[in-house]
Amino acid sequence: MKIAIHREINRLPIYFQDEIMVNCFVGILKVFNHFSDDGIIQLTKKELWEMSGIQDPKYREDIVKTLIKELTRSRTYEIKEEGTTLSGSVFIISQNGDELKIEIPKLMQPYIFTKFDKQIINKADKKEKLTLKELDYWDSTLRKKSKELVLIEEAEILGVKGKYAKRLYMLLKPFEGTGYFVMGIEQFRSVMEVPEAYSLAILNRNIINKAQAELEKKEIFEFIVESKGKGRRKIEKIEINFKILPTKNIDNKASKNRKKSKDVKVLETMKEAKNRENENISSEIIELREYAKKESKNLPQSKRFEFLARLIPVKTVQDIEEICKEFGVNFEVR
C-alpha cells in the first residue's frame, strides 16, 4: 500500500530518536490517507503499539505512553520554500481508557493528506466530474497541495531497519525518476537529525554508508559510486546517485494493523447492506468493498484470510464461506 506524505513534511526533521517513532508516524499518516475525511482518526493503544513494530510480543503501557508523548511534542518547523514557520505538534491526541482520538491541528492540515484529499486527487487525475464542494476545495487548496504529494511504499519502509535508513529512503523516494538526489549539507544534517559533533567523515561512515547498505540489502535501491576529484575543496552539498531495483514480493505488514474501529463498523454495514434487496448501497461502502478486494488480491493466499478476518467479524462457518467466496479466498476448515 502506498502512503501519501507532503513533500515539505518529508524534507523536515521529524525529531524522533529511533525507528519505532518513524514507524508510528508513517502508520498514522496511512490511516489519515485511507480513513479520515475530517482530519480526525480513532485508534486503540494496542493498535498504536502494533504500528511501532516493536518485536516484544508483550504489550507495554509505559512504552505506549512514551509514543504518545513523542508524537505530540511541540516543535518548530521551518518550511523555507514557503517562508513559513509552524510551531506546535503535528498531532493532538486525546485518551479515553484504551481509545485514542488523533487530530491534526488546523494549521498543520495543509501538510497532511486525508482520504478526502486522495479521493479528489484521483478523480482529478482521471478527469472525472467533481461536485461543487469538491471543485471549490480543489481550486482553493488541493490543486497546489497535490503537487507536493510524495508516495512511499508501506511494505518497503516497514521492512527497512534503522532510523537513518528509513529517513534516507523517504528522501530518495521522490527522485526515483531521475535517480539523482542533492541537498545542501546543512539541510541534510538537519533532516537526518545528525548529531552536531559528527564530522563529514563520520557522517559518511556511520550514517550515509550504513543507510545505503541497508537499502541495498533490502533490494530497494542500488547506489552508484562516482569517483571524486582529488583536493581539499569544501563540501557544500550531499549528492547521491541511485537506481531502483526490481520490486520484491514483500508481504504487506501494515495489513495486520487494519482492524480500526471505524472501518470495522463500516464493513459490518457493508455486509448487512449486501443482503438487503432493492436498497442503495452508499458510495463509501462500495469504495471499501473495492478497496478490500484490491488489497486482498495483492496478498498471497496464505495472508488473504488473515487480512479479511481482521476487517470483517464472523460468527459461523457459513459466514466464513460467504466472505471467502466473495473475495476469492481459498477456504479450508482446519
CSV table of C-alpha atoms in Angstrom, one decimal:
chain,number,residue,atom,x,y,z
A,1,MET,CA,0.0,0.0,0.0
A,2,LYS,CA,1.2,3.5,-0.8
A,3,ILE,CA,1.4,6.2,1.9
A,4,ALA,CA,1.0,9.8,0.9
A,5,ILE,CA,3.4,12.3,2.5
A,6,HIS,CA,3.6,16.0,1.8
A,7,ARG,CA,7.0,16.9,0.2
A,8,GLU,CA,7.6,19.7,2.7
A,9,ILE,CA,7.0,17.5,5.8
A,10,ASN,CA,9.2,14.8,4.2
A,11,ARG,CA,12.0,17.4,3.9
A,12,LEU,CA,11.8,18.5,7.5
A,13,PRO,CA,13.4,16.9,10.6
A,14,ILE,CA,10.7,14.9,12.5
A,15,TYR,CA,12.7,14.9,15.8
A,16,PHE,CA,12.3,11.2,16.6
A,17,GLN,CA,15.1,9.4,18.3
A,18,ASP,CA,14.6,5.9,16.9
A,19,GLU,CA,12.9,4.0,14.1
A,20,ILE,CA,9.8,2.9,16.1
A,21,MET,CA,8.7,6.5,16.2
A,22,VAL,CA,9.2,6.8,12.4
A,23,ASN,CA,7.0,3.6,12.1
A,24,CYS,CA,4.3,5.2,14.2
A,25,PHE,CA,4.5,8.5,12.2
A,26,VAL,CA,4.1,6.9,8.8
A,27,GLY,CA,1.5,4.4,10.2
A,28,ILE,CA,-0.7,7.3,11.4
A,29,LEU,CA,-0.3,9.1,8.1
A,30,LYS,CA,-1.5,6.0,6.4
A,31,VAL,CA,-4.7,5.9,8.5
A,32,PHE,CA,-5.4,9.5,7.7
A,33,ASN,CA,-4.8,8.8,4.0
A,34,HIS,CA,-7.4,6.0,3.9
A,35,PHE,CA,-9.9,6.5,6.7
A,36,SER,CA,-10.2,10.2,7.6
A,37,ASP,CA,-12.3,12.8,5.9
A,38,ASP,CA,-12.1,15.5,8.5
A,39,GLY,CA,-8.6,15.3,10.0
A,40,ILE,CA,-9.5,13.1,12.9
A,41,ILE,CA,-9.0,9.3,13.3
A,42,GLN,CA,-9.5,6.8,16.1
A,43,LEU,CA,-7.1,4.1,17.2
A,44,THR,CA,-6.7,1.9,20.3
A,45,LYS,CA,-3.5,2.0,22.3
A,46,LYS,CA,-2.8,-1.6,21.2
A,47,GLU,CA,-3.0,-0.6,17.5
A,48,LEU,CA,-0.5,2.2,18.1
A,49,TRP,CA,1.8,-0.4,19.8
A,50,GLU,CA,1.5,-2.6,16.7
A,51,MET,CA,2.3,0.3,14.4
A,52,SER,CA,5.6,0.8,16.2
A,53,GLY,CA,6.9,-2.5,15.0
A,54,ILE,CA,8.3,-3.4,18.4
A,55,GLN,CA,9.3,-7.0,18.4
A,56,ASP,CA,8.4,-7.7,22.0
A,57,PRO,CA,5.1,-9.6,21.9
A,58,LYS,CA,4.1,-8.4,25.3
A,59,TYR,CA,2.2,-5.1,25.3
A,60,ARG,CA,3.7,-2.4,27.5
A,61,GLU,CA,1.6,0.5,28.6
A,62,ASP,CA,4.7,2.6,29.6
A,63,ILE,CA,6.1,2.4,26.0
A,64,VAL,CA,2.8,3.5,24.6
A,65,LYS,CA,2.7,6.5,26.9
A,66,THR,CA,6.2,7.4,25.6
A,67,LEU,CA,5.0,7.0,22.0
A,68,ILE,CA,2.1,9.4,22.6
A,69,LYS,CA,4.3,11.9,24.4
A,70,GLU,CA,6.8,12.0,21.5
A,71,LEU,CA,4.1,12.2,18.8
A,72,THR,CA,2.5,15.2,20.5
A,73,ARG,CA,5.7,17.0,21.4
A,74,SER,CA,5.7,20.7,20.4
A,75,ARG,CA,8.3,21.6,17.8
A,76,THR,CA,9.2,24.4,15.3
A,77,TYR,CA,9.1,23.5,11.6
A,78,GLU,CA,10.6,25.9,9.1
A,79,ILE,CA,9.2,25.5,5.6
A,80,LYS,CA,11.8,27.6,3.8
A,81,GLU,CA,10.3,27.2,0.3
A,82,GLU,CA,7.1,28.9,1.6
A,83,GLY,CA,8.8,31.2,4.1
A,84,THR,CA,6.5,29.7,6.7
A,85,THR,CA,7.3,28.7,10.3
A,86,LEU,CA,5.0,26.4,12.2
A,87,SER,CA,5.3,25.9,15.9
A,88,GLY,CA,3.3,23.2,17.7
A,89,SER,CA,2.7,19.4,17.4
A,90,VAL,CA,1.7,17.6,14.2
A,91,PHE,CA,-0.9,15.6,16.1
A,92,ILE,CA,-3.2,16.2,19.1
A,93,ILE,CA,-4.1,13.0,20.9
A,94,SER,CA,-7.0,12.6,23.5
A,95,GLN,CA,-7.2,9.5,25.5
A,96,ASN,CA,-10.2,7.8,26.9
A,97,GLY,CA,-9.2,4.5,28.5
A,98,ASP,CA,-7.7,2.4,25.7
A,99,GLU,CA,-9.2,4.6,23.0
A,100,LEU,CA,-7.2,7.3,21.2
A,101,LYS,CA,-8.6,10.2,19.2
A,102,ILE,CA,-5.9,11.7,17.0
A,103,GLU,CA,-6.5,15.1,15.4
A,104,ILE,CA,-4.4,17.3,13.0
A,105,PRO,CA,-4.4,20.9,14.1
A,106,LYS,CA,-5.9,23.3,11.5
A,107,LEU,CA,-2.6,25.0,10.6
A,108,MET,CA,-1.0,21.6,10.0
A,109,GLN,CA,-3.8,20.2,7.9
A,110,PRO,CA,-2.4,21.7,4.6
A,111,TYR,CA,0.6,19.3,5.1
A,112,ILE,CA,-1.3,16.0,5.7
A,113,PHE,CA,-3.3,14.1,3.1
A,114,THR,CA,-6.6,12.7,4.2
A,115,LYS,CA,-8.9,10.2,2.5
A,116,PHE,CA,-11.0,13.1,1.1
A,117,ASP,CA,-7.9,14.6,-0.4
A,118,LYS,CA,-6.8,11.4,-2.1
A,119,GLN,CA,-10.3,10.8,-3.5
A,120,ILE,CA,-10.4,14.2,-5.2
A,121,ILE,CA,-6.8,13.9,-6.5
A,122,ASN,CA,-7.7,10.5,-8.0
A,123,LYS,CA,-10.9,12.0,-9.6
A,124,ALA,CA,-8.9,15.0,-11.0
A,125,ASP,CA,-6.2,12.7,-12.4
A,126,LYS,CA,-8.9,10.6,-14.1
A,127,LYS,CA,-10.7,13.8,-15.3
A,128,GLU,CA,-13.9,12.7,-13.5
A,129,LYS,CA,-16.6,15.2,-12.7
A,130,LEU,CA,-16.2,17.0,-9.4
A,131,THR,CA,-19.1,18.2,-7.2
A,132,LEU,CA,-19.3,21.9,-6.5
A,133,LYS,CA,-17.9,21.3,-3.0
A,134,GLU,CA,-15.0,19.2,-4.4
A,135,LEU,CA,-14.3,21.7,-7.2
A,136,ASP,CA,-14.1,24.6,-4.7
A,137,TYR,CA,-11.7,22.7,-2.5
A,138,TRP,CA,-9.6,21.6,-5.5
A,139,ASP,CA,-9.3,25.2,-6.7
A,140,SER,CA,-8.7,26.8,-3.3
A,141,THR,CA,-6.4,24.3,-1.7
A,142,LEU,CA,-5.9,20.9,-3.2
A,143,ARG,CA,-4.5,21.8,-6.7
A,144,LYS,CA,-1.4,23.3,-5.1
A,145,LYS,CA,-1.2,20.6,-2.4
A,146,SER,CA,-1.4,17.7,-4.8
A,147,LYS,CA,1.8,18.9,-6.5
A,148,GLU,CA,3.6,18.2,-3.2
A,149,LEU,CA,2.4,14.6,-3.0
A,150,VAL,CA,5.1,12.0,-2.3
A,151,LEU,CA,4.2,8.3,-2.3
A,152,ILE,CA,6.2,5.8,-0.3
A,153,GLU,CA,5.7,2.0,-0.2
A,154,GLU,CA,4.5,0.9,3.2
A,155,ALA,CA,6.0,-2.6,2.9
A,156,GLU,CA,9.4,-1.2,2.0
A,157,ILE,CA,9.7,1.4,4.7
A,158,LEU,CA,8.5,-1.0,7.4
A,159,GLY,CA,11.0,-3.6,6.1
A,160,VAL,CA,13.9,-1.2,6.4
A,161,LYS,CA,15.8,-1.3,9.7
A,162,GLY,CA,17.2,1.8,11.4
A,163,LYS,CA,16.0,5.3,11.7
A,164,TYR,CA,18.6,6.8,9.3
A,165,ALA,CA,17.9,4.1,6.6
A,166,LYS,CA,14.2,4.9,6.9
A,167,ARG,CA,14.7,8.6,6.6
A,168,LEU,CA,17.1,8.3,3.6
A,169,TYR,CA,14.5,6.0,1.9
A,170,MET,CA,11.9,8.7,2.4
A,171,LEU,CA,14.2,11.4,1.0
A,172,LEU,CA,15.2,9.4,-2.1
A,173,LYS,CA,11.7,8.2,-3.0
A,174,PRO,CA,10.5,11.4,-4.8
A,175,PHE,CA,13.6,11.2,-7.0
A,176,GLU,CA,13.2,7.6,-8.4
A,177,GLY,CA,12.5,9.0,-11.8
A,178,THR,CA,15.9,10.7,-12.1
A,179,GLY,CA,18.0,8.6,-9.8
A,180,TYR,CA,19.7,11.7,-8.5
A,181,PHE,CA,19.3,13.3,-5.1
A,182,VAL,CA,21.0,16.5,-4.0
A,183,MET,CA,20.6,18.6,-0.8
A,184,GLY,CA,22.7,21.2,1.0
A,185,ILE,CA,24.8,19.6,3.6
A,186,GLU,CA,23.4,21.6,6.5
A,187,GLN,CA,19.8,20.9,5.5
A,188,PHE,CA,20.7,17.2,5.1
A,189,ARG,CA,22.2,17.2,8.6
A,190,SER,CA,19.0,18.8,9.9
A,191,VAL,CA,16.6,16.4,8.1
A,192,MET,CA,18.5,13.3,9.1
A,193,GLU,CA,19.0,14.7,12.6
A,194,VAL,CA,22.7,14.1,12.6
A,195,PRO,CA,24.5,14.8,15.9
A,196,GLU,CA,26.3,18.1,15.7
A,197,ALA,CA,29.6,16.5,16.8
A,198,TYR,CA,29.7,14.3,13.7
A,199,SER,CA,32.3,15.4,11.2
A,200,LEU,CA,31.7,14.9,7.4
A,201,ALA,CA,33.8,11.7,7.6
A,202,ILE,CA,31.7,10.3,10.4
A,203,LEU,CA,28.5,11.3,8.7
A,204,ASN,CA,29.5,9.3,5.6
A,205,ARG,CA,30.8,6.3,7.5
A,206,ASN,CA,28.2,6.0,10.3
A,207,ILE,CA,25.1,7.3,8.6
A,208,ILE,CA,25.1,7.5,4.8
A,209,ASN,CA,27.1,4.4,4.1
A,210,LYS,CA,25.2,2.3,6.6
A,211,ALA,CA,21.8,3.5,5.5
A,212,GLN,CA,22.7,2.8,1.8
A,213,ALA,CA,23.9,-0.7,2.8
A,214,GLU,CA,20.6,-1.4,4.5
A,215,LEU,CA,18.6,-0.2,1.4
A,216,GLU,CA,20.7,-2.3,-0.9
A,217,LYS,CA,20.4,-5.3,1.4
A,218,LYS,CA,16.6,-4.9,1.2
A,219,GLU,CA,17.0,-4.7,-2.6
A,220,ILE,CA,15.2,-1.4,-2.9
A,221,PHE,CA,17.9,0.8,-4.4
A,222,GLU,CA,21.3,0.3,-5.8
A,223,PHE,CA,23.8,3.1,-5.2
A,224,ILE,CA,26.2,4.3,-7.9
A,225,VAL,CA,29.6,5.5,-6.5
A,226,GLU,CA,31.2,8.1,-8.6
A,227,SER,CA,34.9,8.9,-8.3
A,228,LYS,CA,35.7,12.3,-6.8
A,229,GLY,CA,38.4,14.5,-7.8
A,230,LYS,CA,41.4,15.0,-5.5
A,231,GLY,CA,41.9,18.1,-3.5
A,232,ARG,CA,40.5,19.7,-0.4
A,233,ARG,CA,37.5,21.5,-1.7
A,234,LYS,CA,34.8,22.4,0.7
A,235,ILE,CA,31.8,20.1,0.6
A,236,GLU,CA,28.6,22.1,0.5
A,237,LYS,CA,26.0,19.5,-0.6
A,238,ILE,CA,25.2,15.8,-0.5
A,239,GLU,CA,24.8,14.1,-3.9
A,240,ILE,CA,23.5,10.6,-4.2
A,241,ASN,CA,23.1,8.7,-7.5
A,242,PHE,CA,21.0,5.5,-7.4
A,243,LYS,CA,18.7,3.3,-9.3
A,244,ILE,CA,15.6,1.3,-8.5
A,245,LEU,CA,15.9,-2.5,-8.2
A,246,PRO,CA,13.0,-4.7,-9.4
A,247,THR,CA,10.2,-4.8,-6.9
A,248,LYS,CA,10.3,-7.6,-4.4
A,249,ASN,CA,7.2,-9.6,-3.4
A,250,ILE,CA,7.2,-8.2,0.1
A,251,ASP,CA,4.3,-9.1,2.4
A,252,ASN,CA,2.3,-6.0,3.3
A,253,LYS,CA,3.0,-5.9,7.1
A,254,ALA,CA,0.6,-3.0,7.5
A,255,SER,CA,-2.3,-5.2,6.6
A,256,LYS,CA,-2.0,-6.7,10.1
A,257,ASN,CA,-2.8,-3.3,11.6
A,258,ARG,CA,-6.0,-2.7,9.7
A,259,LYS,CA,-8.5,-3.6,12.4
A,260,LYS,CA,-9.6,0.0,13.0
A,261,SER,CA,-12.9,0.6,15.0
A,262,LYS,CA,-14.3,3.0,12.4
A,263,ASP,CA,-13.8,0.8,9.3
A,264,VAL,CA,-14.9,-2.4,11.1
A,265,LYS,CA,-18.3,-0.7,11.7
A,266,VAL,CA,-18.5,0.4,8.0
A,267,LEU,CA,-17.7,-3.1,6.8
A,268,GLU,CA,-20.3,-4.6,9.1
A,269,THR,CA,-22.7,-2.2,7.5
A,270,MET,CA,-21.5,-3.2,4.0
A,271,LYS,CA,-22.2,-6.9,4.8
A,272,GLU,CA,-25.7,-6.1,6.1
A,273,ALA,CA,-26.5,-3.9,3.0
A,274,LYS,CA,-25.4,-6.7,0.6
A,275,ASN,CA,-28.3,-8.9,2.0
A,276,ARG,CA,-31.0,-6.2,1.7
A,277,GLU,CA,-32.6,-6.2,-1.7
A,278,ASN,CA,-33.7,-3.1,-3.5
A,279,GLU,CA,-31.7,-0.8,-1.3
A,280,ASN,CA,-29.0,1.5,-2.5
A,281,ILE,CA,-25.5,0.9,-1.0
A,282,SER,CA,-23.7,4.1,-0.1
A,283,SER,CA,-20.7,5.1,-2.2
A,284,GLU,CA,-18.4,4.7,0.8
A,285,ILE,CA,-19.4,1.1,1.3
A,286,ILE,CA,-18.8,0.4,-2.4
A,287,GLU,CA,-15.4,2.1,-2.2
A,288,LEU,CA,-14.4,0.0,0.8
A,289,ARG,CA,-15.6,-3.2,-0.9
A,290,GLU,CA,-13.4,-2.4,-3.9
A,291,TYR,CA,-10.6,-1.4,-1.6
A,292,ALA,CA,-10.8,-4.7,0.3
A,293,LYS,CA,-10.9,-6.7,-3.0
A,294,LYS,CA,-7.9,-4.8,-4.4
A,295,GLU,CA,-5.8,-5.1,-1.3
A,296,SER,CA,-6.5,-8.8,-0.7
A,297,LYS,CA,-5.6,-9.6,-4.3
A,298,ASN,CA,-2.1,-8.1,-3.7
A,299,LEU,CA,-1.5,-10.6,-0.9
A,300,PRO,CA,-0.6,-14.3,-1.1
A,301,GLN,CA,-3.4,-16.8,-0.4
A,302,SER,CA,-1.9,-17.6,2.9
A,303,LYS,CA,-2.3,-13.9,4.0
A,304,ARG,CA,-5.7,-13.1,2.5
A,305,PHE,CA,-7.8,-14.9,5.0
A,306,GLU,CA,-5.9,-13.2,7.9
A,307,PHE,CA,-6.4,-9.8,6.3
A,308,LEU,CA,-10.1,-10.2,5.8
A,309,ALA,CA,-10.7,-11.8,9.2
A,310,ARG,CA,-9.3,-8.7,10.8
A,311,LEU,CA,-11.7,-6.5,9.0
A,312,ILE,CA,-14.9,-8.5,8.9
A,313,PRO,CA,-16.2,-10.1,12.0
A,314,VAL,CA,-17.7,-13.6,11.5
A,315,LYS,CA,-19.6,-15.9,13.8
A,316,THR,CA,-20.3,-19.1,11.8
A,317,VAL,CA,-18.6,-21.3,9.2
A,318,GLN,CA,-21.2,-20.2,6.7
A,319,ASP,CA,-20.2,-16.6,7.3
A,320,ILE,CA,-16.6,-17.5,6.5
A,321,GLU,CA,-17.5,-19.4,3.4
A,322,GLU,CA,-19.5,-16.4,2.1
A,323,ILE,CA,-16.7,-14.0,2.7
A,324,CYS,CA,-14.1,-16.3,1.1
A,325,LYS,CA,-16.3,-16.8,-1.9
A,326,GLU,CA,-16.9,-13.0,-2.4
A,327,PHE,CA,-13.2,-12.1,-2.1
A,328,GLY,CA,-11.7,-15.1,-3.9
A,329,VAL,CA,-10.0,-16.7,-0.9
A,330,ASN,CA,-9.4,-20.4,-0.6
A,331,PHE,CA,-11.4,-21.8,2.3
A,332,GLU,CA,-10.4,-24.9,4.3
A,333,VAL,CA,-11.9,-25.9,7.6
A,334,ARG,CA,-9.0,-26.5,10.0
